Each structure stands twice: as structure tokens, then as C-alpha cells.
Amino acid sequence: MNQRALATEYAAHRPRLVRVAYAILGSRAEAEDVVADCWLRLVAADERDPVRDVLGWATVAVSRAAIDVLRSARVRREAYVGPWLPEPDVAAPDPADRVTLDDTVRYALLVVLEQLTPAERTAWVLHDLFEMPFDDVARAVGRSPAAVRQLASRARAHVAAGTPRVEVDRTTHDRVVTAFVDAAAGGDLAGLVALLDPAAVLTSDGGGVVNAARRPVVGADRVARFMAGIAAKPSAATYEPVEVNGRLGLVAVDGGRRFAVLSFTVDGGVVVRIDIVLAPDKLGRRGV
């Protein structure tokens, strides 16, 4: 295949490859870097021996590279100040983008995947999320098919325990989040508590650069008071609706500068998680 044709095919597969790397890494910036680097590897490999299945080759290559980056990142995250949250995939709401957004990796899922080992995470992402056969997953992870089956099974149990029981439809999610935001803006503490699961968790990530809670806030009453306190603070900031990993969330803007992204996880008609990303290096990118 000539390089122009190879580039055209790789570009067509790039959104999927970025999603694969993003699901493994939890960092949009690192995912895009991995996919860019694998393009150079693809060119070199194709020169040695023509690559017939570009998507299959690239998925394995991107996954292997992402695992290496994730293992290195885990060391850095152990020394991270406060909770580490994934980089949100943010895009302004646009009905024309709904198909793409619905294919986005949910933010709550990325948070749960942080609890897995790199091998477990990759096995689950490739098989359960992107429906790759175990033989291909084995090539990416560097284990036998039987071993990656076990990795995916263990990961599946963690994911099931940490994510909503069912995928909440967009209408329900939007209704709950909108009501929650209205209650916060109006200082309606009872209304906030009613919209929160009793065991709701709020996590904020400032990365040691900006002020953030060093530990998660747990419980409906505490989370409600925390959110009401934010809303009550005198500020010129505005909170605008955005799509955060394909679901309605908020972006906080002050003086034209984005300083926070809020993701809401809804389950059973109530909010079960609120994740607030404040770390500046995680706020500058839009989804593709």
C-alpha cells in the first residue's frame, strides 16, 4: 500500500484508535500522542512487510503502546496530590454530534477503570468495550488467550460493581442533572439531597496546582452542602452546559478561561457521583 493510501486509511480509523487509547489511559492528551506515534510505526512496518489489516494492526500497536504509557503513568499518579481523575472529553452540546458522543467512553467508567491493573484494564477495554476477539487481545496484552479471559473476567466484576446498573438514557440524565443544577443555584439544600443517592460521592482533582478537596466527599447531605457552598460563593464565573464524555455536564468559565469541568453520574433517577476536574492541564482539550 502506498503511503498516501495508508495515511487515508489510518486517518479514517483514528477516532476509534484514540478512543481505545483514551479508555486505557484516561488521558486524552496521552491517547492522541500514542496514536500519532503509532502512525510512524505503521509506516515502518508497512515498508518491511505490507500491512493488510490496518485497523487490526493499529489497534494492537496502540494498545501495547498505551499499556507502556499507563505503567509509567501509574508511578507518577502514586505521588499525585489529592485524588487523580481522568481527563474529561468535553464538547459543546450539538445535536449533529450525538452519534459520535454516544460512542464516547463514559466518565464514570474511566474512574472505575483506574482501579484495575494495566493488563486487566486493557483486556476489558479491548474485549468488552471494543469487541475484539480474545486471540487478538492476547497479542496486544502479551498473554495467552486463556489468561486474558481471566483478566477480562476480573475486570468485568470490578466494572459491574462500580458503574450504574443500567445505562441511563439521555433524557433521564438531562432531567436529573438540570434539576440538580437548578437546586444548587437556588440554594435548595433539601432539593439537592432528594436528587442525590444516600451514598453519593463527590471527588475533585486539583493536581496540587489549584485548591480542591484532598479526599472524596461522601454522603448525600455532605455532597449537597458542598455543592450549595460552591453555588453561594460570590463569583463572576459562569457555569455552562457541555457534553462531558457524551453526557450533560458543566464547564465553569471565568474571564473567558475554563477552570473546572463537572461530570455527573446518574443511576436510578438520582446522582450517584460528581467528579470535578480542576487540574489546569486536563481542561484544555475538546473531544473529536
Tab-separated table of C-alpha atoms in Angstrom:
chain	number	residue	atom	x	y	z
A	1	MET	CA	0.000	0.000	0.000
A	2	ASN	CA	1.430	3.408	-0.903
A	3	GLN	CA	1.892	5.879	1.917
A	4	ARG	CA	-0.920	8.183	0.788
A	5	ALA	CA	-3.434	5.334	0.815
A	6	LEU	CA	-2.053	4.153	4.136
A	7	ALA	CA	-2.449	7.654	5.592
A	8	THR	CA	-6.031	7.886	4.331
A	9	GLU	CA	-6.993	4.591	5.928
A	10	TYR	CA	-5.206	5.393	9.191
A	11	ALA	CA	-6.960	8.772	9.375
A	12	ALA	CA	-10.321	7.038	8.911
A	13	HIS	CA	-9.573	4.739	11.862
A	14	ARG	CA	-8.015	7.454	14.039
A	15	PRO	CA	-11.159	8.334	16.088
A	16	ARG	CA	-11.589	4.682	17.108
A	17	LEU	CA	-7.886	4.318	17.906
A	18	VAL	CA	-7.959	7.453	20.062
A	19	ARG	CA	-10.977	6.076	21.942
A	20	VAL	CA	-9.131	2.800	22.544
A	21	ALA	CA	-6.060	4.597	23.888
A	22	TYR	CA	-8.179	7.035	25.911
A	23	ALA	CA	-10.112	4.198	27.544
A	24	ILE	CA	-6.842	2.513	28.519
A	25	LEU	CA	-5.078	5.682	29.680
A	26	GLY	CA	-7.749	8.051	30.963
A	27	SER	CA	-5.845	10.899	29.343
A	28	ARG	CA	-6.918	12.417	26.068
A	29	ALA	CA	-3.561	14.118	25.531
A	30	GLU	CA	-1.601	10.901	26.083
A	31	ALA	CA	-4.033	8.953	23.882
A	32	GLU	CA	-3.524	11.327	20.976
A	33	ASP	CA	0.256	11.154	21.419
A	34	VAL	CA	0.158	7.348	21.361
A	35	VAL	CA	-1.910	7.274	18.166
A	36	ALA	CA	0.431	9.781	16.483
A	37	ASP	CA	3.485	7.708	17.422
A	38	CYS	CA	1.872	4.503	16.142
A	39	TRP	CA	1.390	6.098	12.718
A	40	LEU	CA	5.185	6.246	12.375
A	41	ARG	CA	5.448	2.627	13.492
A	42	LEU	CA	2.827	1.641	10.929
A	43	VAL	CA	4.767	3.297	8.102
A	44	ALA	CA	7.943	1.484	9.127
A	45	ALA	CA	6.145	-1.853	9.469
A	46	ASP	CA	4.427	-1.454	6.094
A	47	GLU	CA	7.770	-0.795	4.420
A	48	ARG	CA	9.141	-4.053	5.812
A	49	ASP	CA	6.046	-6.128	5.058
A	50	PRO	CA	2.786	-4.647	3.667
A	51	VAL	CA	0.118	-4.365	6.365
A	52	ARG	CA	-3.119	-5.859	5.043
A	53	ASP	CA	-5.337	-5.184	8.070
A	54	VAL	CA	-4.531	-1.618	9.069
A	55	LEU	CA	-7.182	-1.366	11.797
A	56	GLY	CA	-6.248	-4.699	13.364
A	57	TRP	CA	-2.511	-3.927	13.280
A	58	ALA	CA	-3.007	-0.410	14.599
A	59	THR	CA	-5.354	-1.460	17.425
A	60	VAL	CA	-2.798	-3.950	18.727
A	61	ALA	CA	0.063	-1.461	18.348
A	62	VAL	CA	-1.848	1.384	20.006
A	63	SER	CA	-2.924	-0.889	22.865
A	64	ARG	CA	0.632	-2.096	23.508
A	65	ALA	CA	1.946	1.458	23.485
A	66	ALA	CA	-0.866	2.620	25.772
A	67	ILE	CA	-0.079	-0.150	28.272
A	68	ASP	CA	3.552	1.010	28.413
A	69	VAL	CA	2.475	4.625	28.956
A	70	LEU	CA	-0.072	3.579	31.598
A	71	ARG	CA	2.527	1.627	33.591
A	72	SER	CA	4.767	4.678	33.630
A	73	ALA	CA	1.835	6.966	34.475
A	74	ARG	CA	0.841	4.776	37.432
A	75	VAL	CA	4.166	5.594	39.093
A	76	ARG	CA	3.536	9.329	38.647
A	77	ARG	CA	-0.056	9.055	39.882
A	78	GLU	CA	1.071	7.431	43.131
A	79	ALA	CA	2.764	10.733	44.015
A	80	TYR	CA	-0.149	12.856	42.765
A	81	VAL	CA	-1.504	15.457	45.203
A	82	GLY	CA	-5.084	14.511	46.097
A	83	PRO	CA	-7.361	12.253	44.013
A	84	TRP	CA	-6.413	11.656	40.374
A	85	LEU	CA	-9.318	11.896	37.928
A	86	PRO	CA	-9.260	11.079	34.212
A	87	GLU	CA	-9.088	13.886	31.680
A	88	PRO	CA	-12.674	14.668	30.575
A	89	ASP	CA	-13.692	14.528	26.943
A	90	VAL	CA	-15.556	17.827	26.574
A	91	ALA	CA	-17.646	19.048	23.648
A	92	ALA	CA	-20.371	21.686	23.431
A	93	PRO	CA	-23.866	20.164	23.035
A	94	ASP	CA	-24.738	19.839	19.363
A	95	PRO	CA	-27.451	17.506	18.027
A	96	ALA	CA	-25.308	16.896	14.935
A	97	ASP	CA	-22.642	15.315	17.171
A	98	ARG	CA	-24.962	12.988	19.069
A	99	VAL	CA	-23.928	9.814	17.210
A	100	THR	CA	-20.257	10.412	17.943
A	101	LEU	CA	-20.933	11.435	21.540
A	102	ASP	CA	-22.990	8.327	22.186
A	103	ASP	CA	-19.909	6.286	21.247
A	104	THR	CA	-17.797	8.093	23.846
A	105	VAL	CA	-16.375	6.268	26.852
A	106	ARG	CA	-18.450	7.314	29.879
A	107	TYR	CA	-16.629	9.260	32.560
A	108	ALA	CA	-17.810	7.075	35.452
A	109	LEU	CA	-16.397	4.063	33.620
A	110	LEU	CA	-12.986	5.717	33.292
A	111	VAL	CA	-12.975	6.363	37.044
A	112	VAL	CA	-13.704	2.697	37.780
A	113	LEU	CA	-11.075	1.500	35.303
A	114	GLU	CA	-8.442	3.318	37.379
A	115	GLN	CA	-8.834	0.550	39.988
A	116	LEU	CA	-7.646	-2.128	37.556
A	117	THR	CA	-4.142	-3.264	36.660
A	118	PRO	CA	-2.916	-2.159	33.213
A	119	ALA	CA	-3.371	-5.714	31.878
A	120	GLU	CA	-6.895	-6.066	33.325
A	121	ARG	CA	-7.891	-2.662	32.042
A	122	THR	CA	-6.613	-3.318	28.544
A	123	ALA	CA	-8.158	-6.797	28.325
A	124	TRP	CA	-11.572	-5.447	29.378
A	125	VAL	CA	-11.395	-2.374	27.130
A	126	LEU	CA	-10.436	-4.350	24.036
A	127	HIS	CA	-12.798	-7.286	24.533
A	128	ASP	CA	-15.836	-5.923	26.365
A	129	LEU	CA	-15.828	-2.353	25.113
A	130	PHE	CA	-14.412	-2.703	21.598
A	131	GLU	CA	-15.447	-6.339	20.990
A	132	MET	CA	-12.047	-7.687	19.936
A	133	PRO	CA	-11.644	-11.495	19.925
A	134	PHE	CA	-9.555	-12.849	22.796
A	135	ASP	CA	-6.884	-14.087	20.388
A	136	ASP	CA	-6.301	-10.502	19.238
A	137	VAL	CA	-6.484	-9.188	22.801
A	138	ALA	CA	-3.820	-11.714	23.761
A	139	ARG	CA	-1.486	-10.270	21.123
A	140	ALA	CA	-1.982	-6.787	22.490
A	141	VAL	CA	-1.569	-7.687	26.157
A	142	GLY	CA	1.210	-10.232	25.669
A	143	ARG	CA	-0.613	-13.044	27.474
A	144	SER	CA	-2.284	-16.249	26.363
A	145	PRO	CA	-5.961	-16.168	25.302
A	146	ALA	CA	-6.857	-18.099	28.477
A	147	ALA	CA	-5.011	-15.562	30.623
A	148	VAL	CA	-6.719	-12.561	29.038
A	149	ARG	CA	-10.087	-14.245	29.533
A	150	GLN	CA	-9.343	-14.326	33.262
A	151	LEU	CA	-8.116	-10.724	33.211
A	152	ALA	CA	-11.287	-9.571	31.479
A	153	SER	CA	-13.458	-11.574	33.889
A	154	ARG	CA	-11.849	-9.974	36.954
A	155	ALA	CA	-12.140	-6.543	35.367
A	156	ARG	CA	-15.780	-7.177	34.490
A	157	ALA	CA	-16.617	-7.799	38.143
A	158	HIS	CA	-14.986	-4.507	39.186
A	159	VAL	CA	-16.764	-2.582	36.432
A	160	ALA	CA	-20.150	-4.088	37.317
A	161	ALA	CA	-19.680	-3.136	40.967
A	162	GLY	CA	-18.598	0.430	40.277
A	163	THR	CA	-20.787	1.659	37.428
A	164	PRO	CA	-24.557	2.277	37.132
A	165	ARG	CA	-26.679	-0.860	36.984
A	166	VAL	CA	-28.097	0.129	33.598
A	167	GLU	CA	-27.188	2.741	31.014
A	168	VAL	CA	-29.323	5.764	31.861
A	169	ASP	CA	-30.976	7.239	28.796
A	170	ARG	CA	-30.075	10.779	27.799
A	171	THR	CA	-33.496	12.206	28.679
A	172	THR	CA	-33.365	10.910	32.258
A	173	HIS	CA	-29.773	12.018	32.728
A	174	ASP	CA	-30.502	15.502	31.416
A	175	ARG	CA	-33.626	15.851	33.575
A	176	VAL	CA	-31.847	14.835	36.792
A	177	VAL	CA	-28.746	16.956	36.149
A	178	THR	CA	-30.804	20.011	35.165
A	179	ALA	CA	-32.929	19.707	38.312
A	180	PHE	CA	-29.774	19.290	40.412
A	181	VAL	CA	-28.114	22.366	38.912
A	182	ASP	CA	-31.296	24.408	39.427
A	183	ALA	CA	-31.497	23.310	43.070
A	184	ALA	CA	-27.843	24.248	43.644
A	185	ALA	CA	-28.309	27.649	42.022
A	186	GLY	CA	-31.388	28.301	44.157
A	187	GLY	CA	-29.749	27.213	47.399
A	188	ASP	CA	-32.353	24.445	47.783
A	189	LEU	CA	-30.491	22.081	50.120
A	190	ALA	CA	-33.449	19.737	50.579
A	191	GLY	CA	-33.903	19.577	46.803
A	192	LEU	CA	-30.240	18.675	46.348
A	193	VAL	CA	-30.403	15.917	48.954
A	194	ALA	CA	-33.505	14.476	47.289
A	195	LEU	CA	-31.641	14.251	43.976
A	196	LEU	CA	-28.614	12.516	45.488
A	197	ASP	CA	-28.123	8.847	46.286
A	198	PRO	CA	-27.603	8.428	50.068
A	199	ALA	CA	-24.081	7.138	49.348
A	200	ALA	CA	-23.259	9.759	46.700
A	201	VAL	CA	-19.578	10.616	46.242
A	202	LEU	CA	-18.026	13.883	45.083
A	203	THR	CA	-14.382	13.876	44.005
A	204	SER	CA	-12.343	16.889	42.944
A	205	ASP	CA	-8.940	16.906	41.260
A	206	GLY	CA	-6.736	19.970	41.521
A	207	GLY	CA	-3.455	18.172	40.986
A	208	GLY	CA	-1.800	20.229	43.707
A	209	VAL	CA	-1.980	23.256	41.419
A	210	VAL	CA	-5.355	24.698	42.441
A	211	ASN	CA	-7.455	24.259	45.574
A	212	ALA	CA	-9.508	21.069	45.705
A	213	ALA	CA	-10.773	18.683	48.353
A	214	ARG	CA	-7.950	16.287	49.219
A	215	ARG	CA	-10.411	13.480	49.928
A	216	PRO	CA	-13.742	12.492	48.359
A	217	VAL	CA	-16.892	13.968	49.929
A	218	VAL	CA	-19.251	11.105	50.809
A	219	GLY	CA	-22.964	11.089	51.601
A	220	ALA	CA	-25.957	12.987	50.227
A	221	ASP	CA	-26.023	15.652	52.948
A	222	ARG	CA	-22.310	16.433	52.713
A	223	VAL	CA	-22.294	16.477	48.931
A	224	ALA	CA	-25.382	18.721	48.886
A	225	ARG	CA	-23.779	21.186	51.294
A	226	PHE	CA	-20.551	21.164	49.295
A	227	MET	CA	-22.371	21.968	46.048
A	228	ALA	CA	-24.611	24.565	47.692
A	229	GLY	CA	-21.497	26.201	49.099
A	230	ILE	CA	-19.914	26.447	45.661
A	231	ALA	CA	-23.071	27.967	44.196
A	232	ALA	CA	-23.360	30.510	47.026
A	233	LYS	CA	-19.842	31.913	46.668
A	234	PRO	CA	-19.745	35.404	45.113
A	235	SER	CA	-18.092	34.980	41.736
A	236	ALA	CA	-18.081	36.273	38.195
A	237	ALA	CA	-17.821	32.706	36.962
A	238	THR	CA	-20.494	31.177	34.762
A	239	TYR	CA	-21.473	27.506	34.585
A	240	GLU	CA	-22.322	26.386	31.075
A	241	PRO	CA	-23.843	23.086	29.900
A	242	VAL	CA	-21.484	20.870	27.928
A	243	GLU	CA	-21.212	17.235	26.899
A	244	VAL	CA	-18.747	15.508	29.228
A	245	ASN	CA	-17.904	12.123	27.762
A	246	GLY	CA	-21.187	12.113	25.890
A	247	ARG	CA	-23.480	13.153	28.744
A	248	LEU	CA	-24.668	16.511	30.058
A	249	GLY	CA	-22.249	18.155	32.471
A	250	LEU	CA	-20.969	21.633	33.240
A	251	VAL	CA	-17.948	23.731	32.447
A	252	ALA	CA	-17.038	26.639	34.716
A	253	VAL	CA	-15.662	29.713	32.973
A	254	ASP	CA	-14.245	32.908	34.451
A	255	GLY	CA	-12.899	35.721	32.310
A	256	GLY	CA	-13.029	33.516	29.240
A	257	ARG	CA	-10.886	30.853	30.947
A	258	ARG	CA	-12.161	27.374	31.669
A	259	PHE	CA	-11.296	26.451	35.258
A	260	ALA	CA	-13.448	23.415	36.021
A	261	VAL	CA	-15.387	20.602	34.382
A	262	LEU	CA	-18.151	18.800	36.284
A	263	SER	CA	-19.281	15.300	35.373
A	264	PHE	CA	-22.462	13.779	36.821
A	265	THR	CA	-23.238	10.077	37.029
A	266	VAL	CA	-26.933	9.244	37.290
A	267	ASP	CA	-28.303	5.872	38.387
A	268	GLY	CA	-31.912	5.076	39.282
A	269	GLY	CA	-33.033	8.674	38.835
A	270	VAL	CA	-30.523	10.175	41.296
A	271	VAL	CA	-26.955	11.446	41.137
A	272	VAL	CA	-24.501	8.873	42.479
A	273	ARG	CA	-21.210	10.568	41.516
A	274	ILE	CA	-19.995	14.081	40.876
A	275	ASP	CA	-16.459	14.458	39.558
A	276	ILE	CA	-14.951	17.942	39.416
A	277	VAL	CA	-11.789	18.324	37.340
A	278	LEU	CA	-9.844	21.438	38.292
A	279	ALA	CA	-6.291	20.490	37.270
A	280	PRO	CA	-5.436	23.020	34.517
A	281	ASP	CA	-3.603	20.540	32.287
A	282	LYS	CA	-6.785	18.432	31.985
A	283	LEU	CA	-9.120	21.239	30.915
A	284	GLY	CA	-7.932	22.499	27.569
A	285	ARG	CA	-8.999	19.855	25.084
A	286	ARG	CA	-12.214	19.231	23.176
A	287	GLY	CA	-13.454	15.869	22.056
A	288	VAL	CA	-13.125	14.581	18.499
